[in-house]
Amino acid sequence: MGSFQLEDFAAGWIGGAASVIVGHPLDTVKTRLQAGVNYGDTISCIRTVYRRESVFGFFKGMSFPLASIAVYNSAVFGVFSNTQRFLSQHHCREPGASPSGTLSDLLLASMVAGVVSVGLGTPVDLIKIRLQMQTQPFQEANLGLRPRAMTLGKPPVYQGPVDCIATIVRTEGLAGMYRGVGAMLLRDVPGYCLYFIPYVFLNDWITPEACTGPSLCAVWLAGGVAGAISWGTATPMDVVKSRLQADGVYLNKYKGVLDCISQSYQKEGLKVFFRGITVNAVRGFPMSAAMFLGYEFSLQAIRRDHAVTSP
């Protein structure tokens, strides 16, 4: 096989869809904790969302990520796998080089995947967070105005993903779709390094030597641990990103990444940057486990089918 393989993109799409279905309810809780007010701790937030919006509140804004994150994840996994394969094959041609991928290969491939994820994922995250936050009951004391969605019986700010996109482009321009891109860059580039590298090493370490394909237990454990590590360490910049992207549903409070960090620290102290770290880590395990399971086993199935049908 050559260094470029389309199968990685297809398998990434399947893994992305699986991760959204598994992780979206806790993602909603995480967003409300980070960018909302008066939710308290994780358990209190879950109770509040359920009491006000029923179980459907946890799946608010899921249709757009389900359609888009699958494509976004396809690009991230495809770029990572093909970049790593290209670098490994290049090193194999060097005298005395090991045929296995080196840490530097994994690091560079992860960083490239992180940059790609920012370019594709910023608009996706923005729409998801705007839809998740538009029912947030901001108090007059906090914002100095009543929430548009709860005043005079008016409907929610956005009627769905398409209306949300149209409203943002109309009121903020195309640049508005990339609100929070700086914070997302600072989150995703190191975040994907702490995502793919632990997964590769843990999966290789856990998988039995006699196993010729992906091991169910190894992929589940390595994927889950990698997700918990990545999301847990990414929480501070994830808080900043969530606040910047939620900003604009009712009014604009922040001028940029540094202003958001400054205002958040002055009003709520250092602990604000670790808000949602528990739900991030807990959510990261099953979501990433589902993602890698979907990716690895669909990739195996695609390659097996390709081998059978190839002349």
Coordinates of C-alpha atoms in Angstrom, one line a residue:
M1 CA 0.0 0.0 0.0
G2 CA 1.1 3.6 -0.7
S3 CA 1.5 6.2 2.0
F4 CA -1.9 7.9 1.2
Q5 CA -4.9 5.8 2.0
L6 CA -8.6 6.9 1.7
E7 CA -9.7 4.2 4.1
D8 CA -8.5 6.2 7.0
F9 CA -10.9 9.0 6.1
A10 CA -13.9 6.6 5.9
A11 CA -13.0 4.9 9.2
G12 CA -12.6 8.3 10.8
W13 CA -16.1 9.3 9.7
I14 CA -17.6 6.2 11.4
G15 CA -15.6 6.8 14.6
G16 CA -16.6 10.4 14.7
A17 CA -20.3 9.6 14.4
A18 CA -20.0 7.0 17.3
S19 CA -18.2 9.5 19.5
V20 CA -20.9 12.2 19.1
I21 CA -23.7 9.9 20.0
V22 CA -21.9 8.7 23.1
G23 CA -20.4 12.0 24.2
H24 CA -23.0 14.7 23.4
P25 CA -25.0 14.6 26.6
L26 CA -22.0 15.2 28.8
D27 CA -20.7 17.7 26.3
T28 CA -23.8 19.8 26.9
V29 CA -23.2 19.6 30.7
K30 CA -19.6 20.6 30.2
T31 CA -20.6 23.6 28.1
R32 CA -23.2 24.8 30.6
L33 CA -20.8 24.5 33.4
Q34 CA -18.0 26.4 31.6
A35 CA -20.0 29.2 29.9
G36 CA -23.2 29.3 31.9
V37 CA -24.2 30.7 35.3
N38 CA -25.9 29.2 38.4
Y39 CA -25.3 25.6 37.6
G40 CA -23.1 24.7 40.5
D41 CA -21.3 21.4 40.2
T42 CA -21.7 18.6 37.7
I43 CA -24.5 16.8 39.5
S44 CA -26.4 20.0 40.1
C45 CA -26.0 21.0 36.4
I46 CA -27.4 17.6 35.3
R47 CA -30.4 18.0 37.6
T48 CA -31.0 21.6 36.5
V49 CA -30.9 20.7 32.8
Y50 CA -33.2 17.7 33.2
R51 CA -35.7 19.7 35.4
R52 CA -35.9 22.6 32.9
E53 CA -35.6 20.9 29.6
S54 CA -36.1 17.2 30.3
V55 CA -33.8 14.5 28.8
F56 CA -34.0 16.2 25.4
G57 CA -32.0 19.1 26.8
F58 CA -28.9 17.0 26.9
F59 CA -29.1 16.4 23.2
K60 CA -29.7 20.1 22.3
G61 CA -27.6 21.0 19.3
M62 CA -26.6 17.4 18.5
S63 CA -27.9 17.3 14.9
F64 CA -25.2 19.7 13.6
P65 CA -22.3 17.9 15.3
L66 CA -23.6 14.5 14.2
A67 CA -23.6 15.7 10.6
S68 CA -20.4 17.7 10.7
I69 CA -18.1 16.2 13.4
A70 CA -18.2 12.9 11.5
V71 CA -16.7 14.7 8.5
Y72 CA -14.4 16.7 10.7
N73 CA -13.2 13.6 12.5
S74 CA -12.7 11.9 9.1
A75 CA -10.3 14.6 8.1
V76 CA -8.4 14.6 11.4
F77 CA -7.9 10.8 11.5
G78 CA -7.2 10.7 7.8
V79 CA -4.6 13.5 8.0
F80 CA -3.0 12.0 11.2
S81 CA -2.7 8.4 9.8
N82 CA -1.5 9.4 6.4
T83 CA 1.0 12.0 7.7
Q84 CA 2.4 9.4 10.2
R85 CA 2.6 6.8 7.5
F86 CA 4.4 9.1 5.1
L87 CA 6.9 10.1 7.8
S88 CA 7.5 6.5 8.8
Q89 CA 8.1 5.4 5.3
H90 CA 10.5 8.3 4.7
H91 CA 12.5 7.2 7.8
C92 CA 12.5 3.6 6.7
R93 CA 14.4 4.6 3.6
E94 CA 17.1 6.1 5.8
P95 CA 20.1 3.8 6.6
G96 CA 19.8 2.1 10.0
A97 CA 16.3 3.5 10.6
S98 CA 13.7 1.6 12.6
P99 CA 10.6 0.6 10.6
S100 CA 8.3 1.6 13.4
G101 CA 7.0 5.1 13.9
T102 CA 9.1 7.3 16.1
L103 CA 7.9 9.7 18.8
S104 CA 8.9 12.6 16.5
D105 CA 6.7 11.2 13.7
L106 CA 3.8 10.9 16.1
L107 CA 4.3 14.4 17.4
L108 CA 4.5 16.0 14.0
A109 CA 1.5 14.1 12.7
S110 CA -0.5 15.0 15.8
M111 CA 0.3 18.7 15.4
V112 CA -0.7 18.7 11.7
A113 CA -4.0 17.0 12.7
G114 CA -4.5 19.6 15.4
V115 CA -4.1 22.5 12.9
V116 CA -6.5 20.8 10.5
S117 CA -9.0 20.2 13.3
V118 CA -9.0 24.0 14.2
G119 CA -9.7 25.0 10.6
L120 CA -12.6 22.6 10.2
G121 CA -13.8 22.3 13.8
T122 CA -14.1 26.0 14.9
P123 CA -17.3 26.7 13.0
V124 CA -18.7 23.3 14.2
D125 CA -18.0 24.0 17.8
L126 CA -19.3 27.5 17.5
I127 CA -22.7 26.4 16.2
K128 CA -22.9 23.6 18.7
I129 CA -22.2 25.9 21.7
R130 CA -24.5 28.6 20.5
L131 CA -27.4 26.1 20.2
Q132 CA -26.5 24.6 23.6
M133 CA -26.4 27.9 25.3
Q134 CA -29.3 29.8 23.9
T135 CA -31.7 28.6 26.7
Q136 CA -29.2 29.5 29.4
P137 CA -31.1 31.6 31.9
F138 CA -28.7 34.6 32.2
Q139 CA -29.9 36.9 35.0
E140 CA -30.4 40.6 34.7
A141 CA -27.8 41.1 37.5
N142 CA -25.2 39.3 35.4
L143 CA -25.8 40.7 32.0
G144 CA -27.9 43.8 32.6
L145 CA -30.7 42.5 30.3
R146 CA -33.3 39.8 30.0
P147 CA -32.5 36.8 27.8
R148 CA -34.1 37.2 24.4
A149 CA -35.3 33.6 24.4
M150 CA -37.2 34.2 27.7
T151 CA -38.6 37.6 27.3
L152 CA -42.2 38.4 26.2
G153 CA -42.6 34.8 25.0
K154 CA -40.2 35.2 22.1
P155 CA -38.8 32.1 20.5
P156 CA -35.2 31.0 21.0
V157 CA -32.5 33.1 19.4
Y158 CA -31.7 30.4 16.8
Q159 CA -34.3 28.1 15.2
G160 CA -31.7 25.5 14.3
P161 CA -28.2 25.0 12.9
V162 CA -29.0 26.6 9.5
D163 CA -30.6 29.6 11.1
C164 CA -27.7 29.9 13.6
I165 CA -25.2 30.0 10.7
A166 CA -27.2 32.5 8.8
T167 CA -27.6 34.8 11.9
I168 CA -23.9 34.7 12.7
V169 CA -22.9 35.5 9.1
R170 CA -25.4 38.3 8.9
T171 CA -24.6 39.9 12.3
E172 CA -20.9 39.1 12.6
G173 CA -19.7 38.4 9.1
L174 CA -17.8 35.3 7.9
A175 CA -15.1 36.0 10.5
G176 CA -17.8 35.4 13.2
M177 CA -17.8 31.7 12.3
Y178 CA -14.2 31.6 13.6
R179 CA -14.8 33.2 16.9
G180 CA -12.5 31.6 19.4
V181 CA -10.1 30.2 16.8
G182 CA -7.0 31.4 18.8
A183 CA -8.2 29.5 22.0
M184 CA -9.1 26.5 19.9
L185 CA -5.6 26.5 18.4
L186 CA -4.0 26.6 21.8
R187 CA -6.3 23.8 22.9
D188 CA -6.2 21.4 19.9
V189 CA -2.6 21.3 18.8
P190 CA -1.2 20.2 22.2
G191 CA -4.5 18.4 22.8
Y192 CA -4.1 16.1 19.8
C193 CA -0.5 15.4 20.8
L194 CA -1.8 14.1 24.2
Y195 CA -4.5 12.2 22.3
F196 CA -2.8 10.2 19.6
I197 CA 0.6 9.6 21.2
P198 CA -0.8 8.0 24.4
Y199 CA -3.2 6.0 22.3
V200 CA -0.5 4.6 20.0
F201 CA 1.9 3.6 22.8
L202 CA -0.8 2.2 25.1
N203 CA -2.5 0.3 22.4
D204 CA 0.9 -1.2 21.3
W205 CA 1.7 -2.1 24.9
I206 CA -1.6 -3.7 25.8
T207 CA -2.3 -5.6 22.5
P208 CA -1.1 -9.2 22.8
E209 CA 1.8 -10.1 20.5
A210 CA -0.1 -13.0 18.9
C211 CA -2.9 -10.6 17.9
T212 CA -2.9 -9.9 14.2
G213 CA -5.6 -7.2 14.2
P214 CA -6.9 -4.6 16.7
S215 CA -7.8 -6.0 20.1
L216 CA -11.2 -4.9 21.4
C217 CA -10.0 -4.5 25.0
A218 CA -6.8 -2.8 24.0
V219 CA -8.5 -0.3 21.7
W220 CA -11.2 0.5 24.3
L221 CA -8.8 1.0 27.2
A222 CA -6.1 2.9 25.2
G223 CA -8.7 5.1 23.5
G224 CA -10.5 5.9 26.7
V225 CA -7.3 6.7 28.7
A226 CA -6.0 8.9 25.8
G227 CA -9.3 10.8 25.7
A228 CA -9.4 11.3 29.4
I229 CA -5.8 12.6 29.4
S230 CA -6.3 14.8 26.4
W231 CA -9.6 16.4 27.5
G232 CA -8.5 16.7 31.1
T233 CA -5.3 18.7 30.2
A234 CA -7.2 20.7 27.6
T235 CA -9.8 22.0 30.1
P236 CA -8.3 25.5 30.8
M237 CA -8.2 26.5 27.1
D238 CA -11.5 24.7 26.6
V239 CA -13.1 27.0 29.2
V240 CA -11.8 30.1 27.3
K241 CA -12.9 28.7 24.0
S242 CA -16.4 27.9 25.3
R243 CA -16.8 31.4 26.8
L244 CA -15.6 33.1 23.6
Q245 CA -17.9 31.1 21.4
A246 CA -20.9 31.4 23.7
D247 CA -20.3 35.1 23.8
G248 CA -22.5 36.8 21.3
V249 CA -25.8 34.9 22.0
Y250 CA -26.9 37.8 24.1
L251 CA -24.1 40.4 24.0
N252 CA -20.4 40.6 23.5
K253 CA -18.3 40.6 26.7
Y254 CA -14.9 39.6 25.5
K255 CA -12.5 41.3 23.1
G256 CA -10.3 38.2 22.6
V257 CA -8.4 35.3 24.3
L258 CA -6.4 37.4 26.7
D259 CA -9.3 39.6 27.6
C260 CA -11.4 36.5 28.3
I261 CA -8.7 35.0 30.5
S262 CA -8.3 38.3 32.3
Q263 CA -12.0 38.9 32.9
S264 CA -12.6 35.3 34.0
Y265 CA -9.7 35.3 36.4
Q266 CA -10.7 38.7 38.0
K267 CA -14.3 37.6 38.5
E268 CA -14.0 34.0 39.4
G269 CA -10.3 33.3 40.3
L270 CA -8.0 30.5 39.0
K271 CA -10.5 27.7 39.7
V272 CA -12.7 28.9 36.8
F273 CA -10.2 27.5 34.3
F274 CA -10.7 24.0 35.7
R275 CA -14.5 24.2 35.6
G276 CA -15.8 21.1 34.0
I277 CA -12.5 19.2 34.3
T278 CA -14.3 16.2 35.9
V279 CA -17.0 16.0 33.3
N280 CA -14.4 16.6 30.6
A281 CA -12.3 13.6 31.8
V282 CA -15.3 11.4 32.5
R283 CA -16.8 12.3 29.1
G284 CA -13.5 11.9 27.3
F285 CA -13.1 8.2 28.2
P286 CA -16.3 6.7 26.6
M287 CA -16.3 9.2 23.8
S288 CA -12.8 8.5 22.7
A289 CA -13.2 4.8 23.3
A290 CA -16.2 4.8 21.0
M291 CA -14.2 6.9 18.5
F292 CA -11.2 4.6 18.3
L293 CA -13.3 1.5 18.4
G294 CA -15.4 2.8 15.5
Y295 CA -12.2 3.8 13.6
E296 CA -10.1 0.7 14.2
F297 CA -12.7 -1.9 13.5
S298 CA -14.3 -0.1 10.5
L299 CA -10.8 0.4 9.1
Q300 CA -10.2 -3.4 9.5
A301 CA -13.5 -4.2 7.8
I302 CA -12.9 -1.8 4.9
R303 CA -9.4 -3.2 4.3
R304 CA -10.7 -6.8 4.5
D305 CA -13.4 -6.0 2.1
H306 CA -11.0 -4.3 -0.2
A307 CA -8.6 -7.2 -0.1
V308 CA -11.4 -9.6 -1.0
T309 CA -12.8 -7.6 -3.9
S310 CA -9.4 -6.6 -5.3
P311 CA -8.4 -8.8 -8.4

